[in-house]
PDB file of C-alpha atoms in Angstrom:
ATOM      1  CA  MET A 198       7.697 168.167 -25.480  1.00 45.00           C
ATOM      2  CA  LYS A 199       5.509 171.265 -25.747  1.00 49.00           C
ATOM      3  CA  THR A 200       4.911 170.475 -29.402  1.00 49.00           C
ATOM      4  CA  LEU A 201       3.873 166.916 -28.582  1.00 48.00           C
ATOM      5  CA  LEU A 202       1.529 168.084 -25.854  1.00 54.00           C
ATOM      6  CA  GLY A 203       0.095 170.694 -28.187  1.00 78.00           C
ATOM      7  CA  THR A 204      -0.453 168.135 -30.942  1.00 81.00           C
ATOM      8  CA  ALA A 205      -2.018 165.689 -28.480  1.00 82.00           C
ATOM      9  CA  ASN A 206      -4.426 168.361 -27.253  1.00 86.00           C
ATOM     10  CA  VAL A 207      -5.410 169.354 -30.779  1.00 89.00           C
ATOM     11  CA  ALA A 208      -5.945 165.685 -31.638  1.00 89.00           C
ATOM     12  CA  LEU A 209      -8.138 165.225 -28.557  1.00 88.00           C
ATOM     13  CA  VAL A 210     -10.319 168.227 -29.424  1.00 91.00           C
ATOM     14  CA  ILE A 211     -10.724 167.089 -33.046  1.00 93.00           C
ATOM     15  CA  GLY A 212     -11.442 163.520 -31.973  1.00 90.00           C
ATOM     16  CA  LEU A 213     -14.046 164.549 -29.393  1.00 90.00           C
ATOM     17  CA  LEU A 214     -15.715 166.869 -31.903  1.00 93.00           C
ATOM     18  CA  SER A 215     -15.846 164.017 -34.390  1.00 91.00           C
ATOM     19  CA  GLN A 216     -17.375 161.659 -31.837  1.00 85.00           C
ATOM     20  CA  LEU A 217     -19.894 164.313 -30.853  1.00 88.00           C
ATOM     21  CA  LEU A 218     -21.001 164.523 -34.474  1.00 89.00           C
ATOM     22  CA  PHE A 219     -21.010 160.733 -34.829  1.00 83.00           C
ATOM     23  CA  SER A 220     -23.153 160.486 -31.701  1.00 80.00           C
ATOM     24  CA  SER A 221     -25.528 163.186 -32.954  1.00 85.00           C
ATOM     25  CA  ARG A 222     -26.166 161.270 -36.176  1.00 82.00           C
ATOM     26  CA  ILE A 223     -26.900 158.106 -34.185  1.00 75.00           C
ATOM     27  CA  VAL A 224     -29.253 160.009 -31.873  1.00 80.00           C
ATOM     28  CA  LEU A 225     -30.973 161.497 -34.918  1.00 83.00           C
ATOM     29  CA  GLN A 226     -31.402 158.073 -36.498  1.00 76.00           C
ATOM     30  CA  TRP A 227     -32.486 156.561 -33.178  1.00 74.00           C
ATOM     31  CA  ILE A 228     -35.164 159.203 -32.512  1.00 82.00           C
ATOM     32  CA  GLN A 229     -36.562 158.946 -36.026  1.00 80.00           C
ATOM     33  CA  SER A 230     -36.674 155.160 -35.749  1.00 76.00           C
ATOM     34  CA  GLU A 231     -38.322 155.177 -32.330  1.00 75.00           C
ATOM     35  CA  ARG A 232     -41.031 157.545 -33.530  1.00 80.00           C
ATOM     36  CA  ALA A 233     -41.718 155.481 -36.647  1.00 77.00           C
ATOM     37  CA  LYS A 234     -41.405 152.169 -34.727  1.00 73.00           C
ATOM     38  CA  ARG A 235     -39.033 150.934 -37.418  1.00 73.00           C
ATOM     39  CA  VAL A 236     -35.442 151.618 -38.425  1.00 66.00           C
ATOM     40  CA  LEU A 237     -35.090 154.745 -40.559  1.00 72.00           C
ATOM     41  CA  VAL A 238     -31.930 156.392 -41.867  1.00 73.00           C
ATOM     42  CA  PRO A 239     -32.381 160.067 -42.803  1.00 79.00           C
ATOM     43  CA  THR A 240     -30.157 161.722 -45.397  1.00 82.00           C
ATOM     44  CA  LEU A 241     -28.658 163.933 -42.704  1.00 85.00           C
ATOM     45  CA  PHE A 242     -27.235 160.772 -41.120  1.00 85.00           C
ATOM     46  CA  TRP A 243     -24.885 160.333 -44.090  1.00 87.00           C
ATOM     47  CA  GLN A 244     -24.032 164.028 -44.336  1.00 89.00           C
ATOM     48  CA  ILE A 245     -22.981 164.158 -40.690  1.00 91.00           C
ATOM     49  CA  SER A 246     -21.098 160.869 -41.128  1.00 90.00           C
ATOM     50  CA  LEU A 247     -19.048 162.374 -43.951  1.00 93.00           C
ATOM     51  CA  VAL A 248     -17.949 165.403 -41.927  1.00 93.00           C
ATOM     52  CA  SER A 249     -17.270 163.275 -38.844  1.00 93.00           C
ATOM     53  CA  SER A 250     -15.225 160.792 -40.849  1.00 93.00           C
ATOM     54  CA  PHE A 251     -12.980 163.550 -42.218  1.00 95.00           C
ATOM     55  CA  LEU A 252     -12.323 164.749 -38.667  1.00 95.00           C
ATOM     56  CA  MET A 253     -11.465 161.179 -37.653  1.00 92.00           C
ATOM     57  CA  ILE A 254      -9.045 160.950 -40.585  1.00 95.00           C
ATOM     58  CA  VAL A 255      -7.281 164.008 -39.186  1.00 94.00           C
ATOM     59  CA  TYR A 256      -7.430 162.493 -35.691  1.00 92.00           C
ATOM     60  CA  GLY A 257      -5.919 159.226 -36.925  1.00 91.00           C
ATOM     61  CA  ILE A 258      -3.097 161.153 -38.601  1.00 94.00           C
ATOM     62  CA  LEU A 259      -2.367 163.185 -35.478  1.00 91.00           C
ATOM     63  CA  ARG A 260      -2.450 160.037 -33.353  1.00 87.00           C
ATOM     64  CA  HIS A 261      -0.285 158.146 -35.858  1.00 88.00           C
ATOM     65  CA  ASP A 262      -2.841 155.356 -35.604  1.00 86.00           C
ATOM     66  CA  PRO A 263      -2.970 153.191 -38.763  1.00 86.00           C
ATOM     67  CA  VAL A 264      -6.084 151.379 -37.520  1.00 83.00           C
ATOM     68  CA  ILE A 265      -8.163 154.544 -37.282  1.00 87.00           C
ATOM     69  CA  LEU A 266      -6.763 156.129 -40.437  1.00 90.00           C
ATOM     70  CA  GLY A 267      -7.254 153.093 -42.675  1.00 88.00           C
ATOM     71  CA  ALA A 268     -10.809 152.442 -41.533  1.00 85.00           C
ATOM     72  CA  GLN A 269     -11.918 156.056 -41.874  1.00 89.00           C
ATOM     73  CA  LEU A 270     -10.534 156.463 -45.389  1.00 91.00           C
ATOM     74  CA  ILE A 271     -12.666 153.568 -46.619  1.00 87.00           C
ATOM     75  CA  SER A 272     -15.707 154.654 -44.594  1.00 86.00           C
ATOM     76  CA  TYR A 273     -15.425 158.146 -46.058  1.00 93.00           C
ATOM     77  CA  ALA A 274     -15.807 156.815 -49.595  1.00 91.00           C
ATOM     78  CA  ILE A 275     -18.795 154.694 -48.573  1.00 85.00           C
ATOM     79  CA  TYR A 276     -20.563 157.683 -47.002  1.00 89.00           C
ATOM     80  CA  ILE A 277     -20.236 159.581 -50.273  1.00 93.00           C
ATOM     81  CA  ARG A 278     -21.614 156.598 -52.177  1.00 88.00           C
ATOM     82  CA  ASN A 279     -24.650 156.387 -49.894  1.00 84.00           C
ATOM     83  CA  LEU A 280     -25.421 160.047 -50.551  1.00 90.00           C
ATOM     84  CA  GLN A 281     -25.188 159.276 -54.258  1.00 90.00           C
ATOM     85  CA  LEU A 282     -27.574 156.331 -53.880  1.00 84.00           C
ATOM     86  CA  LEU A 283     -30.004 158.609 -52.068  1.00 84.00           C
ATOM     87  CA  ARG A 284     -29.664 161.053 -54.993  1.00 89.00           C
ATOM     88  CA  GLU A 285     -28.673 163.733 -52.500  1.00 90.00           C
ATOM     89  CA  TRP A 286     -25.028 164.149 -53.490  1.00 93.00           C
ATOM     90  CA  ASP A 287     -25.738 166.299 -56.543  1.00 93.00           C
ATOM     91  CA  LYS A 288     -28.052 168.495 -54.457  1.00 91.00           C
ATOM     92  CA  LEU A 289     -25.187 169.567 -52.217  1.00 90.00           C
ATOM     93  CA  SER A 290     -23.230 172.722 -52.925  1.00 91.00           C
ATOM     94  CA  PRO A 291     -20.546 172.290 -55.619  1.00 93.00           C
ATOM     95  CA  TRP A 292     -18.102 173.877 -53.162  1.00 94.00           C
ATOM     96  CA  PHE A 293     -18.959 171.270 -50.529  1.00 92.00           C
ATOM     97  CA  ARG A 294     -18.543 168.407 -52.987  1.00 94.00           C
ATOM     98  CA  ALA A 295     -15.234 169.792 -54.242  1.00 95.00           C
ATOM     99  CA  ALA A 296     -14.000 170.169 -50.663  1.00 94.00           C
ATOM    100  CA  ALA A 297     -15.188 166.659 -49.814  1.00 94.00           C
ATOM    101  CA  TYR A 298     -12.942 165.279 -52.550  1.00 95.00           C
ATOM    102  CA  ALA A 299      -9.995 167.635 -52.154  1.00 95.00           C
ATOM    103  CA  LEU A 300      -9.524 167.968 -48.377  1.00 94.00           C
ATOM    104  CA  PRO A 301      -8.764 164.280 -47.599  1.00 94.00           C
ATOM    105  CA  VAL A 302      -6.345 164.113 -50.536  1.00 95.00           C
ATOM    106  CA  ALA A 303      -4.591 167.297 -49.415  1.00 95.00           C
ATOM    107  CA  MET A 304      -4.406 166.064 -45.818  1.00 94.00           C
ATOM    108  CA  LEU A 305      -2.926 162.736 -46.888  1.00 93.00           C
ATOM    109  CA  GLY A 306      -0.413 164.486 -49.131  1.00 94.00           C
ATOM    110  CA  TRP A 307       0.689 166.635 -46.184  1.00 93.00           C
ATOM    111  CA  PHE A 308       0.895 163.524 -44.037  1.00 93.00           C
ATOM    112  CA  VAL A 309       3.113 161.701 -46.547  1.00 92.00           C
ATOM    113  CA  ALA A 310       5.348 164.767 -46.941  1.00 92.00           C
ATOM    114  CA  GLY A 311       5.639 164.975 -43.153  1.00 88.00           C
ATOM    115  CA  ASN A 312       6.144 167.803 -40.699  1.00 88.00           C
ATOM    116  CA  ARG A 313       7.060 168.224 -37.050  1.00 84.00           C
ATOM    117  CA  HIS A 314       3.534 167.354 -35.885  1.00 85.00           C
ATOM    118  CA  PHE A 315       2.793 164.225 -37.923  1.00 87.00           C
ATOM    119  CA  SER A 316       4.251 162.114 -40.721  1.00 88.00           C
ATOM    120  CA  LEU A 317       3.840 158.781 -42.443  1.00 87.00           C
ATOM    121  CA  ARG A 318       7.346 157.803 -41.340  1.00 87.00           C
ATOM    122  CA  ALA A 319       6.399 158.333 -37.695  1.00 85.00           C
ATOM    123  CA  MET A 320       3.267 156.227 -38.097  1.00 85.00           C
ATOM    124  CA  LEU A 321       5.184 153.380 -39.745  1.00 81.00           C
ATOM    125  CA  GLY A 322       7.517 153.439 -36.746  1.00 79.00           C
ATOM    126  CA  THR A 323       4.604 153.216 -34.316  1.00 72.00           C
ATOM    127  CA  GLU A 324       5.283 151.522 -30.983  1.00 75.00           C
ATOM    128  CA  ILE A 325       1.815 150.010 -30.664  1.00 76.00           C
ATOM    129  CA  PRO A 326       2.297 146.332 -29.645  1.00 80.00           C
ATOM    130  CA  GLY A 327       1.634 143.887 -32.461  1.00 79.00           C
ATOM    131  CA  GLY A 328      -1.099 142.017 -30.595  1.00 86.00           C
ATOM    132  CA  LEU A 329      -2.926 145.218 -29.727  1.00 86.00           C
ATOM    133  CA  LEU A 330      -2.579 146.497 -33.273  1.00 83.00           C
ATOM    134  CA  LEU A 331      -4.049 143.212 -34.530  1.00 89.00           C
ATOM    135  CA  LEU A 332      -7.003 143.514 -32.147  1.00 90.00           C
ATOM    136  CA  GLY A 333      -7.711 147.037 -33.341  1.00 87.00           C
ATOM    137  CA  ALA A 334      -7.305 146.038 -36.976  1.00 87.00           C
ATOM    138  CA  VAL A 335      -9.718 143.108 -36.609  1.00 91.00           C
ATOM    139  CA  GLY A 336     -12.238 145.297 -34.779  1.00 88.00           C
ATOM    140  CA  GLN A 337     -12.029 148.031 -37.401  1.00 84.00           C
ATOM    141  CA  ALA A 338     -12.173 145.465 -40.211  1.00 87.00           C
ATOM    142  CA  ILE A 339     -15.403 144.019 -38.803  1.00 88.00           C
ATOM    143  CA  PHE A 340     -16.763 147.493 -38.113  1.00 81.00           C
ATOM    144  CA  LEU A 341     -15.881 148.534 -41.647  1.00 79.00           C
ATOM    145  CA  LEU A 342     -17.352 145.327 -43.052  1.00 82.00           C
ATOM    146  CA  ARG A 343     -20.769 146.576 -41.943  1.00 81.00           C
ATOM    147  CA  PHE A 344     -20.587 149.395 -44.467  1.00 75.00           C
ATOM    148  CA  VAL A 345     -19.113 147.200 -47.177  1.00 79.00           C
ATOM    149  CA  TYR A 346     -22.010 144.806 -46.600  1.00 85.00           C
ATOM    150  CA  GLN A 347     -24.463 147.712 -46.443  1.00 80.00           C
ATOM    151  CA  TRP A 348     -22.991 149.159 -49.621  1.00 78.00           C
ATOM    152  CA  ILE A 349     -23.426 145.886 -51.533  1.00 84.00           C
ATOM    153  CA  TYR A 350     -26.907 145.405 -50.072  1.00 84.00           C
ATOM    154  CA  SER A 351     -27.913 148.933 -51.065  1.00 81.00           C
ATOM    155  CA  GLU A 352     -26.433 148.630 -54.544  1.00 82.00           C
ATOM    156  CA  ARG A 353     -28.525 145.498 -55.132  1.00 83.00           C
ATOM    157  CA  LYS A 354     -31.685 147.216 -53.903  1.00 79.00           C
ATOM    158  CA  GLY A 355     -30.867 150.443 -55.725  1.00 79.00           C
ATOM    159  CA  GLU A 356     -31.424 152.506 -52.568  1.00 74.00           C
ATOM    160  CA  SER A 357     -29.611 153.232 -49.325  1.00 69.00           C
ATOM    161  CA  SER A 358     -30.766 150.801 -46.635  1.00 72.00           C
ATOM    162  CA  LEU A 359     -29.497 149.404 -43.314  1.00 73.00           C
ATOM    163  CA  PRO A 360     -30.511 145.742 -42.800  1.00 80.00           C
ATOM    164  CA  LEU A 361     -30.457 143.808 -39.516  1.00 82.00           C
ATOM    165  CA  SER A 362     -27.053 142.274 -40.317  1.00 84.00           C
ATOM    166  CA  PHE A 363     -25.597 145.797 -40.457  1.00 85.00           C
ATOM    167  CA  TRP A 364     -26.454 146.396 -36.803  1.00 85.00           C
ATOM    168  CA  ILE A 365     -25.233 142.965 -35.686  1.00 88.00           C
ATOM    169  CA  ILE A 366     -21.862 143.519 -37.372  1.00 89.00           C
ATOM    170  CA  SER A 367     -21.766 147.045 -35.914  1.00 87.00           C
ATOM    171  CA  LEU A 368     -22.226 145.720 -32.379  1.00 90.00           C
ATOM    172  CA  VAL A 369     -19.506 143.070 -32.689  1.00 91.00           C
ATOM    173  CA  GLY A 370     -17.025 145.489 -34.274  1.00 89.00           C
ATOM    174  CA  SER A 371     -17.782 148.213 -31.756  1.00 88.00           C
ATOM    175  CA  LEU A 372     -17.121 145.883 -28.800  1.00 91.00           C
ATOM    176  CA  LEU A 373     -13.734 144.862 -30.244  1.00 91.00           C
ATOM    177  CA  ILE A 374     -12.779 148.490 -30.925  1.00 89.00           C
ATOM    178  CA  LEU A 375     -13.865 149.357 -27.386  1.00 90.00           C
ATOM    179  CA  ALA A 376     -11.456 146.748 -26.036  1.00 91.00           C
ATOM    180  CA  TYR A 377      -8.698 148.200 -28.244  1.00 90.00           C
ATOM    181  CA  ALA A 378      -9.546 151.739 -27.087  1.00 89.00           C
ATOM    182  CA  VAL A 379      -9.398 150.782 -23.403  1.00 91.00           C
ATOM    183  CA  MET A 380      -5.967 149.193 -23.820  1.00 89.00           C
ATOM    184  CA  ARG A 381      -4.792 152.177 -25.867  1.00 86.00           C
ATOM    185  CA  ARG A 382      -6.302 154.574 -23.322  1.00 86.00           C
ATOM    186  CA  ASP A 383      -7.993 156.378 -26.206  1.00 87.00           C
ATOM    187  CA  ALA A 384     -10.771 158.492 -24.663  1.00 86.00           C
ATOM    188  CA  VAL A 385     -12.169 159.437 -28.070  1.00 87.00           C
ATOM    189  CA  LEU A 386     -12.746 155.846 -29.159  1.00 86.00           C
ATOM    190  CA  ILE A 387     -14.038 154.829 -25.724  1.00 89.00           C
ATOM    191  CA  ILE A 388     -16.687 157.557 -25.656  1.00 84.00           C
ATOM    192  CA  GLY A 389     -17.843 156.850 -29.194  1.00 79.00           C
ATOM    193  CA  ASN A 390     -18.085 153.091 -28.859  1.00 83.00           C
ATOM    194  CA  VAL A 391     -19.704 152.925 -25.425  1.00 84.00           C
ATOM    195  CA  PHE A 392     -22.581 155.040 -26.716  1.00 79.00           C
ATOM    196  CA  GLY A 393     -22.666 153.257 -30.053  1.00 79.00           C
ATOM    197  CA  THR A 394     -23.106 149.763 -28.619  1.00 85.00           C
ATOM    198  CA  VAL A 395     -26.308 150.830 -26.835  1.00 83.00           C
ATOM    199  CA  VAL A 396     -27.817 152.268 -30.017  1.00 78.00           C
ATOM    200  CA  TYR A 397     -26.788 149.312 -32.170  1.00 84.00           C
ATOM    201  CA  ALA A 398     -28.425 146.912 -29.728  1.00 85.00           C
ATOM    202  CA  ARG A 399     -31.620 149.000 -29.690  1.00 81.00           C
ATOM    203  CA  ASN A 400     -31.782 149.091 -33.491  1.00 78.00           C
ATOM    204  CA  MET A 401     -31.471 145.316 -33.537  1.00 84.00           C
ATOM    205  CA  VAL A 402     -34.501 145.089 -31.240  1.00 83.00           C
ATOM    206  CA  LEU A 403     -36.505 147.494 -33.408  1.00 78.00           C
ATOM    207  CA  LEU A 404     -35.667 145.636 -36.612  1.00 79.00           C
ATOM    208  CA  ARG A 405     -36.445 142.230 -35.120  1.00 79.00           C
ATOM    209  CA  ARG A 406     -39.856 143.498 -34.008  1.00 78.00           C
ATOM    210  CA  GLU A 407     -40.449 145.024 -37.412  1.00 73.00           C
ATOM    211  CA  LEU A 408     -39.552 141.791 -39.200  1.00 72.00           C
ATOM    212  CA  ARG A 409     -41.802 139.789 -36.884  1.00 75.00           C
ATOM    213  CA  GLY A 410     -44.619 142.286 -37.218  1.00 67.00           C
ATOM    214  CA  VAL A 411     -44.619 143.003 -33.456  1.00 50.00           C
ATOM    215  CA  PRO A 412     -45.162 146.675 -32.550  1.00 49.00           C
ATOM    216  CA  ALA A 413     -42.403 148.305 -30.506  1.00 44.00           C
ATOM    217  CA  VAL A 414     -43.093 149.811 -27.087  1.00 45.00           C
ATOM    218  CA  ALA A 415     -44.686 153.193 -27.636  1.00 42.00           C
ATOM    219  CA  LEU A 416     -42.699 156.239 -26.594  1.00 37.00           C
ATOM    220  CA  PRO A 417     -44.066 159.742 -25.857  1.00 41.00           C
ATOM    221  CA  GLN A 418     -45.037 161.299 -29.186  1.00 39.00           C
ATOM    222  CA  VAL A 419     -43.472 164.529 -30.392  1.00 34.00           C
ATOM    223  CA  ASN A 420     -44.974 166.562 -33.200  1.00 36.00           C
ATOM    224  CA  SER A 421     -42.435 165.990 -35.935  1.00 34.00           C
ATOM    225  CA  GLU A 422     -42.175 164.609 -39.413  1.00 32.00           C
ATOM    226  CA  SER A 423     -41.167 160.954 -38.961  1.00 30.00           C
ATOM    227  CA  ASN A 424     -41.769 159.638 -42.445  1.00 31.00           C
ATOM    228  CA  ILE A 425     -38.229 160.130 -43.775  1.00 30.00           C
ATOM    229  CA  ASN A 426     -36.889 158.040 -46.642  1.00 33.00           C
ATOM    230  CA  SER A 427     -34.197 155.599 -45.620  1.00 31.00           C
TER     231      SER A 427
END
């Protein structure tokens, strides 16, 4: 029992840290976009996403949650690809890049081998109700589809970009995951998705105004470099 409580506490800390980083990248992107009056996606957005995603992979393993684990593994690869499209991947430290490849593989290998804290066998024997698992899987699939769509869109343009459809898909997926999180009583997912839905909706407004050529409502200006490549 003590081990389970200890594992649960560690999972909670890792999950909250991950969501804090996820939220910080969204705030960063939001502030830059508000200042520029159009949607911008700085390189740091993808760098933070990569670190946050690894933490969520660990969280999914500790929670024995196949929905979280599966979605984050695919997202992780897409974050790396976006950094490559931005031509920023090769600028990162070789040690960081090596760790980015090796750590998830090592963690998954440990997970498959199993230990007293987590194991693949325990996850396969999960007691999550089938209907709830389906809801979470559909939500994560839609949420993940945003990056698959964004990936294809960016590959065609030859640069990393987040179109309006990305934010629409994000909002729908986030609402479904939020419902899953509430029923699972998962504080980490609840915190992340409540905040995310607000930002996704705001980005949709900004992009619609940009596409229509209507200026967004001016916010107080802060002396900062806002012309960041997306």
